[in-house]
XYZ file of C-alpha atoms in Angstrom:
715
model
C 13.959 -15.648 106.256
C 11.774 -18.087 108.181
C 10.935 -20.241 105.175
C 14.507 -20.732 103.990
C 16.792 -23.712 104.531
C 20.484 -23.552 105.454
C 23.031 -24.920 103.006
C 25.643 -26.873 104.932
C 29.282 -27.058 103.928
C 31.490 -29.984 105.034
C 34.386 -30.194 107.407
C 37.261 -31.105 105.124
C 39.796 -32.414 107.568
C 39.272 -35.870 109.042
C 40.170 -34.406 112.411
C 39.405 -30.754 113.040
C 42.462 -29.064 114.562
C 42.288 -27.400 117.943
C 40.517 -24.078 117.952
C 42.650 -21.556 116.225
C 43.844 -24.020 113.581
C 42.944 -23.588 109.936
C 42.328 -25.767 106.925
C 45.374 -27.013 105.105
C 43.727 -27.182 101.703
C 46.922 -28.442 100.078
C 46.400 -31.771 101.842
C 43.072 -32.522 100.246
C 43.467 -31.574 96.581
C 46.488 -31.806 94.294
C 47.880 -28.537 93.021
C 47.287 -29.697 89.463
C 43.557 -29.276 90.030
C 43.971 -25.542 89.733
C 45.261 -25.894 86.190
C 42.090 -27.638 85.057
C 39.844 -24.705 85.857
C 39.020 -21.842 83.568
C 39.037 -18.707 85.674
C 36.194 -16.275 85.054
C 36.658 -12.565 84.975
C 35.031 -12.222 88.401
C 37.756 -14.346 89.971
C 40.446 -12.205 88.470
C 41.842 -9.313 90.335
C 40.709 -5.991 88.908
C 44.325 -4.914 88.584
C 44.886 -7.122 85.557
C 43.225 -9.598 83.176
C 46.294 -11.583 82.300
C 47.150 -14.507 84.594
C 50.756 -14.386 83.469
C 51.183 -10.964 85.041
C 50.033 -12.051 88.442
C 52.669 -12.261 91.111
C 53.288 -15.469 93.066
C 51.160 -14.555 96.076
C 48.133 -13.759 93.905
C 48.490 -17.034 92.056
C 48.766 -18.926 95.326
C 45.633 -17.243 96.648
C 43.714 -18.035 93.476
C 44.833 -21.653 93.559
C 43.650 -22.119 97.159
C 40.356 -20.391 96.411
C 39.690 -22.738 93.505
C 40.601 -25.748 95.631
C 38.059 -24.621 98.195
C 35.406 -24.430 95.452
C 36.269 -27.885 94.189
C 36.191 -29.374 97.672
C 32.707 -27.980 98.280
C 31.462 -29.510 95.060
C 33.193 -32.838 95.522
C 32.156 -33.437 99.139
C 28.710 -31.848 99.350
C 27.549 -31.194 95.790
C 27.511 -27.457 96.554
C 28.333 -25.358 93.556
C 30.152 -22.088 94.048
C 29.450 -19.669 91.206
C 31.686 -17.347 89.235
C 29.242 -14.443 89.022
C 28.575 -12.074 91.888
C 25.694 -12.796 94.253
C 24.587 -11.536 97.637
C 25.949 -14.642 99.352
C 29.489 -15.641 100.315
C 30.976 -18.752 101.855
C 33.976 -17.900 104.079
C 36.371 -20.830 104.498
C 38.464 -20.790 107.693
C 35.967 -18.322 109.136
C 33.935 -20.666 111.327
C 33.372 -21.679 114.905
C 35.208 -24.926 114.262
C 38.565 -23.208 113.892
C 38.227 -20.555 116.550
C 36.613 -17.546 114.848
C 33.871 -16.136 117.066
C 30.768 -14.397 115.773
C 31.626 -10.936 117.089
C 35.027 -10.848 115.391
C 33.761 -12.081 112.026
C 30.680 -9.870 112.143
C 32.844 -6.794 112.606
C 34.883 -7.765 109.549
C 31.983 -8.447 107.212
C 30.001 -5.408 108.351
C 32.846 -3.163 107.184
C 31.844 -4.049 103.622
C 28.097 -3.421 103.855
C 24.776 -4.295 105.471
C 24.773 -7.936 106.610
C 21.353 -9.554 106.502
C 22.553 -12.833 108.010
C 25.738 -14.412 109.318
C 25.344 -18.165 109.599
C 27.894 -20.120 111.658
C 27.115 -23.852 111.976
C 28.412 -25.553 115.125
C 31.832 -27.191 114.903
C 32.332 -26.224 111.246
C 35.341 -24.209 110.017
C 33.338 -22.001 107.654
C 30.512 -19.490 107.704
C 28.008 -18.061 105.245
C 27.326 -14.343 104.868
C 24.295 -12.812 103.182
C 24.480 -9.141 102.153
C 21.644 -6.834 101.196
C 23.268 -5.876 97.863
C 25.502 -7.726 95.407
C 27.822 -4.707 95.320
C 28.439 -5.104 99.030
C 29.104 -8.823 98.611
C 31.587 -8.051 95.801
C 33.387 -5.592 98.051
C 33.645 -8.233 100.780
C 34.882 -10.750 98.212
C 37.684 -8.407 97.145
C 38.502 -7.315 100.694
C 38.373 -10.550 102.666
C 39.684 -13.138 100.196
C 43.172 -14.068 101.376
C 42.927 -11.859 104.453
C 44.898 -13.088 107.446
C 43.333 -12.447 110.835
C 44.501 -13.054 114.384
C 41.968 -14.855 116.518
C 40.712 -12.758 119.406
C 40.825 -15.609 121.886
C 44.354 -16.766 120.996
C 47.502 -15.616 119.255
C 46.965 -17.856 116.237
C 46.370 -16.610 112.696
C 43.991 -17.917 110.047
C 43.607 -16.973 106.388
C 40.117 -16.522 104.943
C 39.144 -17.819 101.488
C 35.907 -16.508 100.002
C 33.594 -17.748 97.216
C 30.161 -16.780 95.913
C 27.202 -19.143 96.255
C 23.888 -18.736 94.477
C 21.556 -19.243 97.419
C 21.723 -19.290 101.181
C 19.232 -21.674 102.781
C 18.409 -22.273 106.421
C 15.533 -23.583 108.459
C 13.650 -22.252 111.425
C 15.070 -24.069 114.444
C 12.668 -25.689 116.869
C 13.820 -25.143 120.466
C 15.194 -28.288 122.089
C 13.609 -29.351 125.362
C 15.667 -30.334 128.372
C 15.767 -34.063 129.181
C 12.734 -35.024 131.314
C 13.479 -34.642 135.012
C 16.288 -32.128 134.521
C 15.917 -28.840 136.401
C 18.136 -25.750 136.513
C 18.106 -23.262 139.407
C 19.940 -20.045 138.505
C 21.885 -17.932 140.999
C 21.417 -20.380 143.863
C 24.286 -18.706 145.704
C 25.514 -15.116 145.702
C 28.972 -14.127 144.386
C 30.094 -13.706 148.001
C 28.869 -17.177 148.983
C 30.519 -18.590 145.868
C 33.842 -17.066 146.856
C 33.623 -18.442 150.399
C 32.879 -21.953 149.146
C 35.784 -21.893 146.715
C 38.161 -20.637 149.395
C 37.031 -23.381 151.786
C 38.535 -26.131 149.592
C 41.986 -27.146 150.788
C 43.588 -28.373 147.581
C 46.991 -28.619 149.316
C 45.708 -31.875 150.826
C 44.526 -33.130 147.455
C 43.816 -36.842 147.500
C 45.837 -39.266 145.456
C 43.137 -41.348 143.786
C 44.710 -44.734 143.246
C 41.662 -46.145 141.471
C 40.974 -43.207 139.140
C 40.749 -43.673 135.408
C 43.353 -42.031 133.195
C 40.770 -39.517 132.012
C 40.589 -38.279 135.629
C 44.291 -38.405 136.339
C 45.016 -34.695 136.037
C 41.751 -33.363 137.467
C 41.648 -32.298 141.100
C 39.030 -34.255 143.029
C 37.987 -34.448 146.698
C 35.424 -36.721 148.353
C 33.365 -36.224 151.502
C 30.977 -38.579 153.310
C 31.951 -41.559 151.182
C 34.744 -42.018 148.673
C 33.492 -42.336 145.114
C 35.458 -45.157 143.510
C 36.186 -44.689 139.825
C 37.143 -48.313 139.250
C 33.553 -49.474 139.736
C 31.582 -46.194 139.783
C 30.321 -46.930 143.272
C 30.950 -46.275 146.966
C 31.818 -48.587 149.818
C 28.687 -48.137 151.925
C 30.322 -49.739 154.964
C 33.274 -47.341 155.016
C 32.113 -43.742 155.516
C 34.816 -41.083 155.531
C 35.425 -39.281 158.844
C 33.968 -35.790 159.240
C 30.927 -36.067 156.993
C 30.106 -33.216 154.603
C 31.796 -29.797 154.990
C 30.005 -27.469 157.383
C 29.878 -24.728 154.744
C 27.429 -26.890 152.736
C 24.873 -27.197 155.563
C 23.030 -23.917 154.948
C 23.027 -24.519 151.196
C 21.443 -27.955 151.561
C 18.863 -26.667 154.062
C 17.919 -24.002 151.527
C 17.516 -26.607 148.771
C 15.321 -28.777 151.003
C 13.182 -25.821 152.077
C 12.693 -24.614 148.502
C 11.808 -28.129 147.315
C 14.751 -28.457 144.927
C 15.719 -31.756 146.602
C 13.784 -34.284 148.701
C 16.656 -36.119 150.417
C 19.527 -34.624 152.369
C 22.729 -35.791 150.633
C 25.402 -37.716 152.535
C 28.054 -37.880 149.804
C 29.890 -35.021 148.070
C 32.427 -35.034 145.250
C 34.216 -31.794 144.410
C 35.804 -31.635 140.949
C 37.881 -28.812 139.534
C 37.910 -28.524 135.735
C 40.547 -26.419 134.006
C 39.831 -25.308 130.405
C 40.366 -28.308 128.139
C 39.390 -30.884 130.769
C 36.182 -32.896 130.793
C 34.538 -36.135 131.885
C 33.307 -39.007 129.644
C 29.541 -39.550 129.178
C 28.168 -41.681 132.009
C 25.139 -42.506 134.139
C 25.633 -42.424 137.896
C 25.339 -46.023 139.075
C 21.719 -46.854 139.949
C 22.556 -49.154 142.849
C 24.900 -46.609 144.432
C 22.709 -43.499 144.771
C 19.110 -42.392 145.168
C 17.109 -40.590 142.515
C 18.438 -37.059 142.963
C 21.873 -36.059 141.689
C 22.594 -32.342 142.155
C 25.562 -30.317 140.954
C 26.464 -26.755 141.939
C 28.699 -24.950 139.389
C 31.123 -22.371 140.780
C 33.778 -20.240 139.127
C 32.607 -20.525 135.518
C 29.769 -21.671 133.288
C 29.985 -24.856 131.212
C 28.104 -26.703 128.456
C 27.154 -30.220 129.565
C 26.158 -32.824 126.987
C 23.215 -35.169 127.598
C 22.510 -38.171 125.381
C 19.539 -40.547 125.189
C 20.100 -44.229 124.240
C 18.284 -43.597 120.944
C 20.950 -41.068 119.944
C 19.172 -37.814 120.777
C 21.541 -35.238 122.234
C 20.955 -32.038 124.173
C 23.710 -29.540 124.932
C 22.808 -27.757 128.176
C 24.289 -24.434 129.260
C 24.978 -24.620 132.988
C 25.523 -21.062 134.266
C 27.944 -20.046 136.985
C 26.437 -20.294 140.514
C 23.558 -22.449 139.253
C 22.270 -25.767 140.601
C 21.624 -28.629 138.175
C 19.177 -31.249 139.505
C 18.821 -34.617 137.749
C 15.869 -36.831 138.619
C 13.848 -39.518 136.866
C 14.680 -40.094 133.212
C 17.506 -37.554 133.071
C 19.202 -39.216 136.037
C 18.572 -42.890 135.209
C 18.480 -43.119 131.392
C 20.421 -40.222 129.812
C 24.194 -40.087 129.938
C 25.790 -36.780 130.884
C 29.339 -35.630 130.319
C 31.608 -32.696 129.533
C 33.549 -32.655 126.266
C 37.230 -31.812 126.868
C 37.779 -28.524 125.010
C 38.761 -24.935 125.728
C 35.757 -23.280 124.059
C 32.024 -23.978 124.176
C 29.525 -23.151 121.443
C 26.822 -20.976 122.993
C 24.126 -18.520 121.997
C 25.474 -15.114 121.002
C 22.378 -13.149 121.986
C 21.401 -12.365 125.554
C 18.023 -14.047 125.206
C 19.243 -17.476 126.326
C 22.088 -17.949 128.773
C 20.675 -21.046 130.451
C 19.111 -24.320 129.331
C 19.502 -26.172 126.032
C 21.782 -24.747 123.351
C 19.673 -24.731 120.171
C 21.763 -25.224 116.996
C 20.569 -21.921 115.498
C 23.318 -21.133 112.972
C 22.265 -17.501 113.032
C 22.901 -17.120 116.771
C 25.932 -19.174 117.776
C 29.362 -18.087 118.930
C 32.312 -19.285 120.988
C 32.749 -18.884 124.733
C 36.156 -19.415 126.316
C 35.967 -21.736 129.315
C 37.174 -20.705 132.735
C 38.157 -22.800 135.751
C 34.978 -24.462 137.007
C 34.547 -26.173 140.355
C 31.548 -28.468 140.784
C 29.999 -29.620 144.064
C 28.092 -32.828 143.235
C 25.778 -34.029 146.019
C 24.314 -37.540 146.220
C 22.350 -39.678 148.681
C 23.782 -43.186 149.125
C 21.183 -45.866 148.346
C 20.536 -48.510 151.001
C 18.282 -50.833 149.000
C 18.265 -52.109 145.398
C 17.080 -49.700 142.710
C 13.643 -50.522 141.281
C 13.441 -47.774 138.632
C 11.458 -48.160 135.409
C 14.618 -48.396 133.272
C 15.758 -52.030 133.783
C 17.847 -52.073 130.575
C 20.362 -49.691 132.174
C 19.822 -50.575 135.838
C 22.593 -52.608 137.450
C 20.344 -53.584 140.377
C 17.797 -55.192 138.090
C 20.423 -56.803 135.875
C 22.375 -58.259 138.780
C 25.600 -56.469 137.856
C 26.416 -54.611 141.027
C 29.611 -53.213 142.404
C 32.858 -54.565 141.100
C 31.185 -57.039 138.765
C 30.407 -54.249 136.288
C 32.143 -54.908 132.941
C 35.408 -53.021 132.966
C 35.122 -51.967 129.334
C 32.137 -49.683 130.133
C 33.972 -47.588 132.722
C 34.909 -44.722 130.414
C 34.201 -43.182 127.052
C 37.366 -44.439 125.367
C 37.562 -48.031 126.617
C 34.930 -49.545 124.255
C 36.954 -48.369 121.258
C 40.160 -49.635 122.897
C 38.631 -53.066 123.385
C 37.470 -53.143 119.762
C 40.879 -51.991 118.552
C 42.616 -54.802 120.421
C 40.094 -57.622 119.988
C 38.534 -56.812 116.607
C 40.583 -54.474 114.411
C 44.059 -55.837 115.180
C 42.849 -59.425 115.017
C 41.333 -59.115 111.549
C 44.494 -57.432 110.290
C 46.486 -60.441 111.508
C 44.146 -63.189 110.294
C 42.927 -61.540 107.068
C 44.330 -64.104 104.617
C 43.259 -67.154 106.609
C 39.874 -65.567 107.351
C 39.322 -64.816 103.668
C 40.089 -68.409 102.715
C 37.182 -69.542 104.913
C 34.724 -66.964 103.567
C 33.889 -67.983 100.015
C 30.284 -69.277 100.098
C 27.633 -66.519 100.045
C 24.621 -67.100 102.287
C 21.478 -67.807 100.203
C 19.122 -65.303 101.822
C 21.650 -62.485 101.416
C 22.075 -63.436 97.765
C 18.279 -63.379 97.404
C 18.130 -59.875 98.902
C 20.768 -58.564 96.480
C 19.215 -60.187 93.430
C 15.791 -58.709 94.113
C 17.097 -55.132 94.042
C 16.272 -53.081 90.908
C 18.842 -52.948 88.151
C 21.265 -50.058 88.543
C 20.830 -49.776 92.318
C 23.703 -48.285 94.303
C 24.534 -50.655 97.160
C 27.030 -50.261 100.000
C 28.405 -53.291 101.840
C 29.441 -51.885 105.224
C 31.991 -54.302 106.663
C 32.530 -56.117 103.377
C 35.409 -58.336 104.566
C 36.957 -60.072 101.544
C 34.135 -58.838 99.295
C 32.289 -62.091 98.789
C 29.008 -60.229 98.216
C 30.363 -57.432 96.007
C 30.125 -59.481 92.818
C 26.849 -61.320 93.419
C 24.694 -59.202 91.103
C 26.429 -57.543 88.158
C 23.375 -55.346 87.587
C 24.141 -53.431 90.781
C 26.705 -50.716 91.453
C 28.317 -52.045 94.629
C 30.961 -50.493 96.857
C 32.432 -52.010 99.979
C 34.233 -50.762 103.042
C 35.939 -52.465 105.934
C 38.033 -51.515 108.949
C 40.773 -53.953 107.883
C 43.299 -52.712 105.334
C 44.372 -56.269 104.545
C 40.816 -57.393 103.800
C 40.264 -54.327 101.605
C 43.476 -55.212 99.740
C 42.003 -58.669 99.057
C 38.907 -56.964 97.610
C 41.196 -54.956 95.347
C 42.895 -58.106 94.107
C 39.431 -59.315 93.078
C 38.853 -56.022 91.179
C 36.119 -54.900 93.580
C 35.634 -51.269 94.651
C 36.355 -51.041 98.394
C 37.973 -48.664 100.851
C 38.992 -48.552 104.519
C 36.746 -46.804 107.045
C 34.942 -47.246 110.352
C 31.342 -48.449 110.206
C 30.359 -45.632 112.578
C 31.623 -42.970 110.168
C 31.323 -43.913 106.502
C 32.593 -41.159 104.162
C 29.627 -41.410 101.805
C 27.071 -38.672 101.187
C 23.703 -38.721 102.984
C 20.821 -40.548 101.251
C 23.058 -41.706 98.405
C 22.441 -45.477 98.520
C 19.494 -47.510 97.307
C 20.452 -50.340 99.631
C 23.011 -51.315 102.271
C 24.055 -54.604 103.787
C 25.777 -55.137 107.143
C 26.684 -58.782 107.517
C 28.286 -59.982 110.771
C 29.573 -56.513 111.693
C 27.429 -54.851 114.369
C 28.012 -57.644 116.882
C 31.668 -56.509 117.085
C 30.712 -53.184 118.758
C 31.072 -53.418 122.518
C 28.298 -51.128 123.812
C 24.596 -50.834 123.044
C 25.121 -47.196 122.132
C 27.797 -48.004 119.553
C 25.695 -50.824 118.092
C 22.762 -48.428 117.699
C 25.077 -45.847 116.141
C 26.074 -48.416 113.505
C 22.405 -48.946 112.587
C 21.880 -45.180 112.497
C 24.817 -44.815 110.099
C 23.216 -47.331 107.728
C 19.980 -45.329 107.835
C 21.885 -42.119 107.048
C 23.323 -43.641 103.875
C 19.928 -44.793 102.559
C 17.670 -42.707 100.368
C 13.998 -42.573 101.399
C 12.545 -45.939 100.449
C 15.982 -47.557 100.481
C 16.521 -50.873 102.252
C 19.162 -52.291 104.557
C 19.827 -55.921 105.480
C 21.517 -56.591 108.828
C 22.873 -59.902 110.144
C 24.195 -60.355 113.704
C 25.257 -63.481 115.565
C 22.544 -64.949 117.781
C 22.781 -66.019 121.399
C 20.308 -68.779 120.495
C 22.340 -71.263 118.454
C 19.520 -73.758 118.838
C 16.177 -72.335 117.689
C 12.849 -74.075 117.117
C 14.516 -77.345 118.122
C 17.028 -76.996 115.288
C 20.779 -76.641 115.859
C 22.554 -73.980 113.834
C 25.229 -74.817 111.287
C 27.767 -73.462 113.775
C 26.889 -76.164 116.322
C 26.538 -78.919 113.708
C 30.055 -78.354 112.425
C 31.718 -79.160 115.737
C 35.028 -80.850 115.063
C 35.205 -84.593 115.542
C 38.534 -84.437 117.296
C 38.038 -82.267 120.361
C 41.701 -82.441 121.300
C 42.755 -80.528 118.212
C 42.923 -76.891 117.259
C 39.324 -75.821 117.799
C 39.360 -77.055 121.387
C 42.735 -75.965 122.746
C 42.156 -74.723 126.287
C 39.227 -72.492 125.363
C 37.330 -73.155 128.576
C 39.089 -70.420 130.543
C 36.665 -68.658 132.838
C 37.554 -64.998 133.406
C 40.330 -62.490 132.964
C 40.926 -58.792 133.345
C 41.149 -56.518 130.340
C 44.424 -54.668 130.055
C 45.592 -53.206 133.355
C 46.917 -50.211 131.468
C 43.365 -49.022 130.837
C 43.023 -48.311 134.556
C 46.648 -48.095 135.598
C 47.825 -44.547 136.075
C 51.394 -45.685 135.665
C 53.444 -46.852 132.730
C 52.040 -47.456 129.273
C 54.209 -50.559 129.164
C 52.021 -52.589 131.511
C 52.283 -56.281 130.782
C 49.425 -57.683 128.746
C 50.088 -61.142 127.419
C 47.345 -61.438 124.821
C 49.034 -62.198 121.469
C 47.095 -59.353 119.865
C 48.635 -56.739 122.134
C 52.175 -58.007 122.488
C 54.895 -58.510 119.926
C 56.081 -61.527 121.868
C 57.341 -64.405 119.811
C 55.273 -66.722 121.956
C 51.896 -66.654 120.217
C 50.743 -70.030 121.329
C 47.210 -71.313 121.507
C 46.785 -71.264 125.281
C 43.684 -69.176 125.850
C 44.864 -68.540 129.411
C 47.044 -65.868 127.838
C 43.912 -63.777 127.387
C 44.102 -62.008 130.690
C 42.622 -58.599 131.410
C 39.153 -58.617 129.927
C 36.539 -59.803 132.432
C 35.113 -61.521 129.363
C 34.573 -65.284 129.108
C 36.548 -67.065 126.405
C 33.995 -69.002 124.393
C 34.527 -72.664 123.579
C 34.132 -72.960 119.821
C 31.195 -74.910 118.414
C 29.271 -74.807 121.691
C 26.239 -72.834 122.840
C 26.859 -69.353 124.201
C 26.685 -68.825 127.948
C 27.241 -65.073 127.878
C 26.315 -62.305 125.455
C 29.736 -60.629 125.596
C 32.499 -63.095 124.783
C 35.932 -63.582 123.271
C 35.826 -66.148 120.454
C 39.126 -67.873 119.570
C 40.499 -67.888 116.030
C 43.195 -70.499 115.441
C 45.514 -69.319 112.695
C 46.221 -72.434 110.681
C 49.614 -73.411 109.381
C 51.301 -70.243 110.545
C 49.655 -68.150 107.799
C 50.568 -64.558 108.468
C 48.596 -61.442 107.604
C 50.312 -61.122 104.235
C 49.389 -64.642 103.267
C 52.884 -66.072 103.531
C 52.571 -69.669 104.723
C 55.147 -71.223 106.994
C 56.156 -74.759 106.003
C 53.738 -77.246 107.552
C 55.103 -79.456 110.317
C 53.946 -82.757 111.689
C 53.445 -81.948 115.381
C 51.519 -83.732 118.129
C 48.014 -82.360 118.678
C 47.849 -80.040 121.674
C 51.630 -79.815 121.968
C 53.400 -76.595 122.919
C 55.136 -76.609 119.522
C 51.802 -76.793 117.694
C 50.406 -73.977 119.801
C 53.396 -71.801 118.926
C 53.073 -72.780 115.274
C 49.297 -72.038 115.209
C 48.740 -68.870 117.224
C 45.319 -68.149 118.696
C 43.660 -64.753 118.385
C 40.526 -63.709 120.235
C 37.720 -61.698 118.674
C 35.186 -59.768 120.742
C 31.492 -60.483 120.068
C 28.217 -59.314 121.542
C 25.769 -62.050 120.578
C 22.197 -60.825 120.273
C 19.203 -62.271 122.114
C 15.897 -62.744 120.331
C 14.214 -59.368 119.787
C 17.277 -57.313 120.768
C 18.183 -56.226 117.232
C 14.577 -55.348 116.426
C 14.208 -53.354 119.641
C 17.300 -51.303 118.814
C 16.074 -50.586 115.292
C 12.670 -49.487 116.559
C 14.244 -46.661 118.569
C 15.118 -44.903 115.293
C 12.148 -42.994 113.961
C 13.490 -42.697 110.413
C 13.246 -46.422 109.624
C 10.712 -49.206 109.817
C 11.325 -52.945 110.081
C 10.079 -54.555 106.888
C 11.080 -58.082 107.844
C 12.882 -59.956 110.610
C 13.954 -63.578 110.752
C 16.416 -66.166 112.106
C 18.943 -67.614 109.661
C 21.418 -70.313 110.704
C 22.430 -68.858 114.053
C 21.923 -65.208 113.124
C 19.219 -62.651 113.848
C 18.373 -60.665 110.737
C 16.289 -57.614 109.830
C 15.373 -55.838 106.623
C 14.899 -52.112 107.215
C 13.272 -49.468 105.034
C 14.067 -45.774 105.379
C 10.970 -43.609 105.593
C-alpha cells in the first residue's frame, strides 16, 4: 500500500453544504444526460434485464448513479468502469457532508473485508477497497441508493456507488508544527479545569463596543488591560482595575517554574466558543505584546489553523486542558485562527490526539466540537518590537495603534473592500472601460506570439478580451470577475467565463501558458496577492509559462516618465482633476458597526443614490488616500478615480451629451466618479512574492511603461 497514490474526486457543489447536507446531483447535470448512456449489464439490477420493466425509483437511482459517473469524468478525468473491481467510490459518503469514518466503516464492513477506507478532508465522497471483487459487488448492490441517518445529526443522506479500476494514494509525510510553537498536554487537572470555568462570571459579560461583527456573538472578558478589536491593541496607559484573576496565579507560577514561559503575563482575554463559532486568521499585534502568547484550552478540544505567508498551512489539534505557547516565528509570522464550523477533521486512530493533523486519507474522521473556553495570556510590550520579521511588524513599518489599515482587521474585510471598490466598479464602468482598452501592449503581444502553435493559454482577468485574439495559432480562454466585461468578450466571439482569479475552475496543470495583466494589484492583502500567483502556477503544466503585469509605485524609472504620467491632461480643471486631492476617509462604518446594516456610506459604488457626482470627498470610510490621476503615487494602497464619461451606463446606453461648465455640479452629476482600489508594487516586491513559491522560477523580470512584470516557469 505504501507505494500507491490516492485518486482524488472533486467536490461538485460550488459551496459545500453544512455537514449533514448531500449532493444535489440534479443541479449539475441535465436529466437528458442519462439517456445518452448505454447501461452495461453490471449496472442493471439482477432482478431484470429490461429497462422498461424497472419501476420509477430504480430508474431514478440509475439516473443519479450515471450522473455521478459523468461528473467524475467531466471534472477530474476519472473514469468509473462498468465491470466489477475491488474498488468503489461512494458519493455522499464523505467527511465533507457529515459521514464519519466509524459509521461508514461499519456499513462497508458488512459486505466483506475492507483493505482500505479513504476519506479525503472536506470532500463529500470516499473510496473503499475490498479484498475480493465479489465483496465489492455485494457492497455495490447493497449500498447503492441506501439512505442513512448521520450519527451526529438527524439529517439523512443517500449513497451512490460506482466501480473504479484503481485506488491510488501516497504515503503521507508528517507535517511539522510551525517553528516556535509548543504544546503542553494536561497542564491542569479536570478538577482545576472545573474550578477555573466556574470562576468566570458571565452574568457581568462586557458589552464590547469596538468588537468586529465576527466577534459579536462570542462571549469575551478582559483582565489587566482591555484588548481593543478596532485596532488589535491595548491602551497601555489605562489598566483595568483588579489585575488578573487570583485563580490564575498558581497556574502562571507553575508555567514560569517549568520554563513554559519567561515573562509573567499582565493581560488576559477569556473567550468562549460555542460549536460553529471561530475567529479569523490573525497575528497578534507586534507592538502590543511581547514574544510569548499562551492559550489554555478548557472544556473541549479544537483544531486551530496556522498559515505561513507563503501559503503553507498546518492544522493543529489543541487538546482539552492543554497549553499552547507561541514564540518566535509562530508568534510573529504565522497567522492563527479557528474556522467557524461544528465539526473538526481529526485523526481516527488513538496514535495522534495532539499536534499537527496530517491529511492521511486513510486515518481521518469527524469530531463534533464542544463548548471551548480559552484563557489567552499576554505580556504588554513597553518598547517597540525589533523582531526579525519587519515585513509584518507594525513597529518597524511605523503603523502602530489606530493607524493600522482598517481593511486588515478581519478575515472578511479584504474581500468586502474588493467587492465594493473593484468588482462593483468594473460592472458599472465596463462599457466605458472597454472603449479605452483596445491597443495591446507590445511586450505582451511578443510573449503570446512566441508560444508554440497549438498552446492552451488562459488569460486570467481578461477584461474585454483584447489579448484573446492576438495569435490565432493558440487556443485561448479568458475569465474575468465582471459579467459585463465577459459579455463584451462574447460579443467579440471569444471564449470567456466569469470567475474569481483566486479560484479558477480549470483543471490542474492544464495550460501551456497563462497571462495576468493588471489584475493582481486589485487584491488588498499580500496573502491574497500571493494566492493569485499560486493559482496561476496551479493551472500551468510543468514547463509552462506565466506573464504577470502589475502597476508600479515608480512611475518614473531610470529618469524616464511612464506613459501614465506623460498623458496628463492639459486642462487640469476638467474631469481627470475634479477634487481628487482628498486626503483620508474611513472605509464603511458598517464593517465595524455592530448595529444596522443600513449604515450610511456615501460612495457612489455602495449607494443607489441618484447623486453620483464627481466629488471625491464622497469617498468616506476607507482610510485610503484618493489618488490624483496622472501624478506620481504617494502611497502603495490607493483609490484611483474613474470618471464615467458622457453618462455611459454599464449596459452601454449613452445619455445625450450636454454642454456644461467644467467642474460644475451638473457636470459632476452627469459624469459620475467611481473609485478603484489598487496596491501599486514597489521595485522587487512582485519578484519577492513569486520567489516564495517553490514550484516556479522567475525566467525574466522587467519594467514596462509604469508596470513591474515577470515571466514565470513552472518546474
